[in-house]
Structure formats: structure tokens, C-alpha cells
Amino acid sequence: MTGTREEELSANVKAARERIQAACVAAGRPEGSVTLIGITKTFPISDVRALAALGVRDLGENREQELKVKAPDCQDVTWHFVGQLQSNKARSVVRNASVVHSVDRSSLVTALSRAAVDEGRVLRCLLQVSLAEYGREEVATGMSRGGVAPADVPALAAEVAAADGLELGGVMAVAPLGSDPDEAFAGLEAVASRLRSEHPGADWISAGMSGDLEAAIRRGATHVRLGRALLGTRTPLG
Ligand SMILES: *Cc1c(COP(=O)(O)O)cnc(C)c1O
């Protein structure tokens, strides 16, 4: 006999928290220095509610269409947007998320700022940094592996810091396929530390997914984004 979905998710959350804990200990970092963000893309609202009930207080989506359906239905958590974002979807994302991890260009800063001001909100923005230089090949996947080149981070950071309605929160990245995640995340850590020297409040490093969270925590991640480790295998959306 198999257990219920709630039991399965409960066991997954427990195992994921133990992995994060063990990685913190191994890295000599304090317990609780890493926040778990559950990435619920493609999974139903019942799973979203179940994760929230299990104490996962931060949840994320990578498509505006899914975020705008799920976030209003589960308002007692902090919603994160982690996907590629078209400027014409900025307003919807500002209404439904408190943090955007994927700010990668000037035109998006402008759109998010305008929407945040209109909505009377303050949006925390992370700059998505491209770690393509650590990958061996460009492979198209459903996951956004774009981002701003490390050399262009200071200029984009200055724009976010100066924009009304936005708060510069730090950096986010996805390790490229074929990369050594330790090397890639070490590169991100260097970018983050340079950013922090100019913007002390921009102290988040959003890095690490189900397959590479240990490497990310070794390299200073403050937020890990876990989908499959919590929810299981995804069925691709059509
Ligand atoms: C899907 C996704 C994740 C979660 O990936 P898993 O491998 O399922 O843990 C994290 N970050 C982004 C940007 C994603 O799109």
C-alpha cells in the first residue's frame, strides 16, 4: 500500500531539510543560514497548499501564467518568480510575487519599477547572472539559463538600486549543463561579493537546485530553489 501525497511530500520536505542542514554543517556554516524555496511549477495547487502546510514558507514559479493562478490561492507564503520574464508580464508578476530572481536587462528594470510604483509595492530584485563561461556547451532546456554577463552586473545593479519601487536583493544563477557546479558557483560567489561591496544590502545568493544544492551551499548560497527534490518528477507542460 502506498501512502498519501501529503505523506510523500512530508517525507520529501524532511529529507530536503536534512540535506540542506548537512551541507551547512559540512561547509562550516550556521544552521538556518539557507532558505529553502519550493519551486512548484507544473504541480497542482493542492501540492502548493500541502507544502505551505508543511512549513515551506517560500514558494516559486517560473511562468507568469502559473504564478497568477497559484499565488492568489495561497497568500500566506512569500512568492518568488524565477523564470524568464517578458516586460509586458511585469505587472502581473509584481502583483503576485514579492521577489523576482531573474532581472537580466534594463528594459525589465524599467517595467518592474513602473509596475511596483503603480501597485504601491516594493519588489525585491535579484540579478540573474550568466555562468555560461563555465559550461561546455549551450544546450536549450526548459530552464532559464540566461542572465546578465558578470562584467555587466555593476551597471545593472546601479539601475535597480536607483529605481523607485525596487530593492536590490543580490544575485541568482543556474549552473550550466556540463559545468562543474563548484566552479560555476565559485564564480557567482565572486560576483556576489563584488556586488555586496557596493550595495551592502544585496546579500542574497540564490543558487542550487535539486541536483546541486550541496555545491551551492559550499559557495555561499543563501537561498536554494528545489522542485523535484520536494515534488518528484515533472511532466512537461504542453
Ligand atoms: C525548475 C527550476 C528550479 C528547480 O529545479 P529542480 O531541479 O526541480 O530542483 C530552480 N530554479 C529555476 C530557475 C527553475 O526553473
CSV table of C-alpha atoms and ligand atoms in Angstrom, one decimal:
chain,number,residue,atom,x,y,z
A,1,MET,CA,0.0,0.0,0.0
A,2,THR,CA,1.3,3.4,-0.9
A,3,GLY,CA,0.9,6.5,1.3
A,4,THR,CA,-0.9,9.6,0.6
A,5,ARG,CA,0.6,12.5,-1.4
A,6,GLU,CA,0.8,14.5,1.9
A,7,GLU,CA,2.9,11.8,3.4
A,8,GLU,CA,5.1,11.7,0.4
A,9,LEU,CA,5.6,15.5,0.4
A,10,SER,CA,6.2,15.5,4.2
A,11,ALA,CA,9.0,12.9,3.8
A,12,ASN,CA,10.5,14.8,0.8
A,13,VAL,CA,10.5,18.1,2.8
A,14,LYS,CA,12.1,16.4,5.8
A,15,ALA,CA,14.8,14.8,3.5
A,16,ALA,CA,15.5,18.1,1.7
A,17,ARG,CA,15.8,20.0,5.0
A,18,GLU,CA,18.3,17.3,6.2
A,19,ARG,CA,20.3,17.7,3.0
A,20,ILE,CA,20.5,21.4,3.5
A,21,GLN,CA,21.4,21.0,7.1
A,22,ALA,CA,24.2,18.5,6.4
A,23,ALA,CA,25.5,20.8,3.6
A,24,CYS,CA,25.6,23.7,6.1
A,25,VAL,CA,27.5,21.6,8.6
A,26,ALA,CA,30.0,20.4,6.0
A,27,ALA,CA,30.6,23.9,4.8
A,28,GLY,CA,31.0,25.2,8.4
A,29,ARG,CA,28.0,27.5,8.0
A,30,PRO,CA,25.5,28.2,10.7
A,31,GLU,CA,22.3,26.2,10.9
A,32,GLY,CA,19.5,28.0,9.2
A,33,SER,CA,21.7,30.2,7.1
A,34,VAL,CA,20.0,28.8,3.9
A,35,THR,CA,16.3,29.4,3.0
A,36,LEU,CA,14.5,26.7,1.1
A,37,ILE,CA,12.3,27.9,-1.8
A,38,GLY,CA,9.9,25.3,-3.1
A,39,ILE,CA,9.5,25.5,-6.9
A,40,THR,CA,6.0,24.3,-7.6
A,41,LYS,CA,5.9,24.7,-11.4
A,42,THR,CA,3.7,22.2,-13.2
A,43,PHE,CA,2.3,20.9,-9.9
A,44,PRO,CA,-1.3,21.4,-8.8
A,45,ILE,CA,-2.5,23.9,-6.2
A,46,SER,CA,-3.2,21.0,-3.8
A,47,ASP,CA,0.6,20.4,-3.7
A,48,VAL,CA,1.2,24.2,-3.2
A,49,ARG,CA,-1.1,24.2,-0.2
A,50,ALA,CA,0.4,21.0,1.2
A,51,LEU,CA,4.0,22.4,1.1
A,52,ALA,CA,2.8,25.6,2.8
A,53,ALA,CA,1.1,23.5,5.5
A,54,LEU,CA,4.4,21.6,6.0
A,55,GLY,CA,6.1,24.9,6.8
A,56,VAL,CA,7.7,25.7,3.4
A,57,ARG,CA,7.1,29.5,3.7
A,58,ASP,CA,8.8,30.4,0.4
A,59,LEU,CA,7.4,29.2,-2.9
A,60,GLY,CA,8.4,30.0,-6.5
A,61,GLU,CA,7.2,29.7,-10.1
A,62,ASN,CA,8.9,30.2,-13.4
A,63,ARG,CA,5.9,31.2,-15.6
A,64,GLU,CA,3.7,34.2,-15.1
A,65,GLN,CA,0.6,32.2,-16.2
A,66,GLU,CA,1.1,29.7,-13.3
A,67,LEU,CA,2.1,32.3,-10.8
A,68,LYS,CA,-1.0,34.4,-11.3
A,69,VAL,CA,-3.3,31.3,-10.7
A,70,LYS,CA,-1.5,29.8,-7.7
A,71,ALA,CA,-0.4,32.9,-5.7
A,72,PRO,CA,-3.8,34.3,-5.1
A,73,ASP,CA,-4.9,30.9,-3.9
A,74,CYS,CA,-2.1,30.6,-1.3
A,75,GLN,CA,-1.4,34.0,0.2
A,76,ASP,CA,0.2,33.1,3.5
A,77,VAL,CA,3.6,32.4,1.9
A,78,THR,CA,6.3,34.6,0.2
A,79,TRP,CA,6.1,34.1,-3.6
A,80,HIS,CA,9.2,34.2,-5.8
A,81,PHE,CA,9.4,34.5,-9.6
A,82,VAL,CA,12.4,32.6,-11.0
A,83,GLY,CA,11.7,32.4,-14.8
A,84,GLN,CA,12.4,34.4,-17.9
A,85,LEU,CA,10.1,37.5,-17.8
A,86,GLN,CA,8.7,39.5,-20.7
A,87,SER,CA,8.3,43.2,-19.9
A,88,ASN,CA,4.6,43.0,-20.7
A,89,LYS,CA,4.1,40.4,-17.9
A,90,ALA,CA,5.9,42.6,-15.3
A,91,ARG,CA,2.7,44.0,-13.8
A,92,SER,CA,1.1,40.6,-13.2
A,93,VAL,CA,4.4,39.4,-11.6
A,94,VAL,CA,4.6,42.4,-9.3
A,95,ARG,CA,1.0,41.8,-8.2
A,96,ASN,CA,1.7,38.2,-7.3
A,97,ALA,CA,5.3,37.9,-6.2
A,98,SER,CA,7.5,39.7,-3.6
A,99,VAL,CA,10.8,38.7,-5.2
A,100,VAL,CA,11.9,38.4,-8.8
A,101,HIS,CA,15.2,36.3,-9.2
A,102,SER,CA,15.5,36.8,-12.9
A,103,VAL,CA,16.2,40.5,-13.6
A,104,ASP,CA,18.6,40.5,-16.5
A,105,ARG,CA,18.2,43.7,-18.5
A,106,SER,CA,17.5,47.4,-18.4
A,107,SER,CA,14.1,47.3,-20.1
A,108,LEU,CA,12.8,44.8,-17.5
A,109,VAL,CA,14.1,47.1,-14.6
A,110,THR,CA,12.0,49.9,-16.1
A,111,ALA,CA,8.9,47.8,-16.5
A,112,LEU,CA,9.1,46.3,-13.0
A,113,SER,CA,9.8,49.7,-11.4
A,114,ARG,CA,6.8,51.3,-13.1
A,115,ALA,CA,4.5,48.4,-12.1
A,116,ALA,CA,5.8,48.4,-8.5
A,117,VAL,CA,5.2,52.1,-8.1
A,118,ASP,CA,1.7,51.8,-9.6
A,119,GLU,CA,0.8,48.9,-7.3
A,120,GLY,CA,2.3,50.6,-4.3
A,121,ARG,CA,4.6,47.8,-3.6
A,122,VAL,CA,8.3,47.3,-3.1
A,123,LEU,CA,9.7,44.4,-5.1
A,124,ARG,CA,13.0,42.7,-4.2
A,125,CYS,CA,15.1,42.1,-7.3
A,126,LEU,CA,17.9,39.6,-7.8
A,127,LEU,CA,20.1,39.9,-10.9
A,128,GLN,CA,20.3,36.7,-12.8
A,129,VAL,CA,24.0,36.2,-13.6
A,130,SER,CA,25.0,34.1,-16.6
A,131,LEU,CA,27.5,31.4,-15.8
A,132,ALA,CA,27.8,30.3,-19.4
A,133,GLU,CA,31.6,30.7,-19.3
A,134,TYR,CA,31.7,27.6,-17.0
A,135,GLY,CA,29.6,25.4,-19.3
A,136,ARG,CA,30.9,23.3,-22.1
A,137,GLU,CA,28.1,23.8,-24.5
A,138,GLU,CA,25.0,25.8,-25.0
A,139,VAL,CA,22.0,23.5,-24.5
A,140,ALA,CA,18.5,24.6,-24.9
A,141,THR,CA,16.3,23.5,-22.0
A,142,GLY,CA,13.1,24.5,-20.4
A,143,MET,CA,15.0,26.1,-17.6
A,144,SER,CA,16.2,29.7,-18.0
A,145,ARG,CA,20.0,29.7,-18.2
A,146,GLY,CA,20.1,33.3,-19.5
A,147,GLY,CA,21.3,36.2,-17.4
A,148,VAL,CA,23.5,39.2,-17.4
A,149,ALA,CA,27.2,38.7,-18.1
A,150,PRO,CA,29.3,39.1,-14.9
A,151,ALA,CA,31.0,42.2,-16.3
A,152,ASP,CA,27.6,44.0,-16.8
A,153,VAL,CA,26.4,43.3,-13.2
A,154,PRO,CA,27.6,46.6,-11.7
A,155,ALA,CA,25.8,48.8,-14.3
A,156,LEU,CA,22.5,46.8,-14.0
A,157,ALA,CA,22.8,46.8,-10.2
A,158,ALA,CA,23.1,50.6,-10.2
A,159,GLU,CA,19.9,50.8,-12.2
A,160,VAL,CA,17.9,48.6,-9.9
A,161,ALA,CA,19.3,50.4,-6.8
A,162,ALA,CA,18.2,53.8,-8.3
A,163,ALA,CA,14.8,52.6,-9.4
A,164,ASP,CA,11.6,53.6,-7.5
A,165,GLY,CA,9.7,50.6,-6.1
A,166,LEU,CA,12.6,48.2,-6.4
A,167,GLU,CA,15.1,46.9,-3.8
A,168,LEU,CA,18.4,45.3,-4.9
A,169,GLY,CA,18.5,41.9,-3.2
A,170,GLY,CA,21.5,40.1,-4.6
A,171,VAL,CA,22.1,37.5,-7.4
A,172,MET,CA,20.7,34.4,-8.8
A,173,ALA,CA,22.2,31.8,-11.2
A,174,VAL,CA,21.7,28.4,-12.7
A,175,ALA,CA,24.8,26.2,-13.2
A,176,PRO,CA,25.1,25.5,-16.9
A,177,LEU,CA,24.8,21.9,-18.1
A,178,GLY,CA,28.2,20.3,-18.4
A,179,SER,CA,29.8,22.6,-15.8
A,180,ASP,CA,31.4,21.7,-12.6
A,181,PRO,CA,28.9,23.3,-10.2
A,182,ASP,CA,31.6,24.1,-7.6
A,183,GLU,CA,33.5,26.1,-10.2
A,184,ALA,CA,30.4,27.8,-11.6
A,185,PHE,CA,29.1,28.7,-8.1
A,186,ALA,CA,32.5,29.9,-7.0
A,187,GLY,CA,32.3,32.3,-10.0
A,188,LEU,CA,28.9,33.5,-8.8
A,189,GLU,CA,30.2,33.9,-5.2
A,190,ALA,CA,32.9,36.3,-6.6
A,191,VAL,CA,30.3,38.3,-8.5
A,192,ALA,CA,28.1,38.5,-5.3
A,193,SER,CA,31.0,39.6,-3.1
A,194,ARG,CA,31.9,42.5,-5.5
A,195,LEU,CA,28.2,43.5,-5.6
A,196,ARG,CA,28.0,43.5,-1.8
A,197,SER,CA,31.0,45.8,-1.5
A,198,GLU,CA,29.0,48.4,-3.4
A,199,HIS,CA,25.5,47.5,-2.2
A,200,PRO,CA,25.7,46.0,1.4
A,201,GLY,CA,22.0,45.1,1.4
A,202,ALA,CA,22.3,43.0,-1.7
A,203,ASP,CA,23.3,39.9,0.3
A,204,TRP,CA,21.2,37.1,-1.2
A,205,ILE,CA,22.8,34.4,-3.4
A,206,SER,CA,20.0,32.3,-4.9
A,207,ALA,CA,21.8,29.2,-6.2
A,208,GLY,CA,21.4,25.5,-6.1
A,209,MET,CA,18.6,23.2,-7.3
A,210,SER,CA,17.7,19.6,-6.5
A,211,GLY,CA,20.9,18.3,-8.2
A,212,ASP,CA,23.5,20.7,-7.0
A,213,LEU,CA,22.4,22.3,-3.7
A,214,GLU,CA,25.5,21.0,-1.8
A,215,ALA,CA,27.9,22.7,-4.2
A,216,ALA,CA,25.8,25.9,-4.0
A,217,ILE,CA,25.9,25.9,-0.2
A,218,ARG,CA,29.6,25.3,-0.2
A,219,ARG,CA,29.8,28.5,-2.3
A,220,GLY,CA,27.7,30.7,-0.1
A,221,ALA,CA,24.1,30.2,-1.4
A,222,THR,CA,21.6,31.9,0.9
A,223,HIS,CA,18.6,30.5,-1.0
A,224,VAL,CA,18.2,27.2,-2.7
A,225,ARG,CA,15.4,26.5,-5.2
A,226,LEU,CA,14.1,23.0,-5.1
A,227,GLY,CA,11.5,21.5,-7.4
A,228,ARG,CA,12.0,17.7,-8.0
A,229,ALA,CA,13.5,17.0,-4.6
A,230,LEU,CA,10.2,18.2,-3.0
A,231,LEU,CA,7.6,17.3,-5.5
A,232,GLY,CA,9.1,14.5,-7.7
A,233,THR,CA,9.5,14.2,-11.5
A,234,ARG,CA,7.8,16.9,-13.5
A,235,THR,CA,5.6,16.2,-16.5
A,236,PRO,CA,6.5,18.8,-19.1
A,237,LEU,CA,3.7,21.4,-19.8
A,238,GLY,CA,2.4,21.4,-23.3
B,1,LIG,C1,12.6,24.4,-12.2
B,1,LIG,C2,13.6,25.4,-11.6
B,1,LIG,C3,14.2,25.1,-10.4
B,1,LIG,C4,14.0,23.8,-9.6
B,1,LIG,O1,14.7,22.8,-10.3
B,1,LIG,P1,14.8,21.3,-9.7
B,1,LIG,O2,15.9,20.6,-10.5
B,1,LIG,O3,13.5,20.6,-10.0
B,1,LIG,O4,15.1,21.4,-8.3
B,1,LIG,C5,15.1,26.0,-9.8
B,1,LIG,N1,15.3,27.2,-10.5
B,1,LIG,C6,14.7,27.5,-11.6
B,1,LIG,C7,15.0,28.9,-12.3
B,1,LIG,C8,13.8,26.7,-12.2
B,1,LIG,O5,13.3,27.0,-13.4
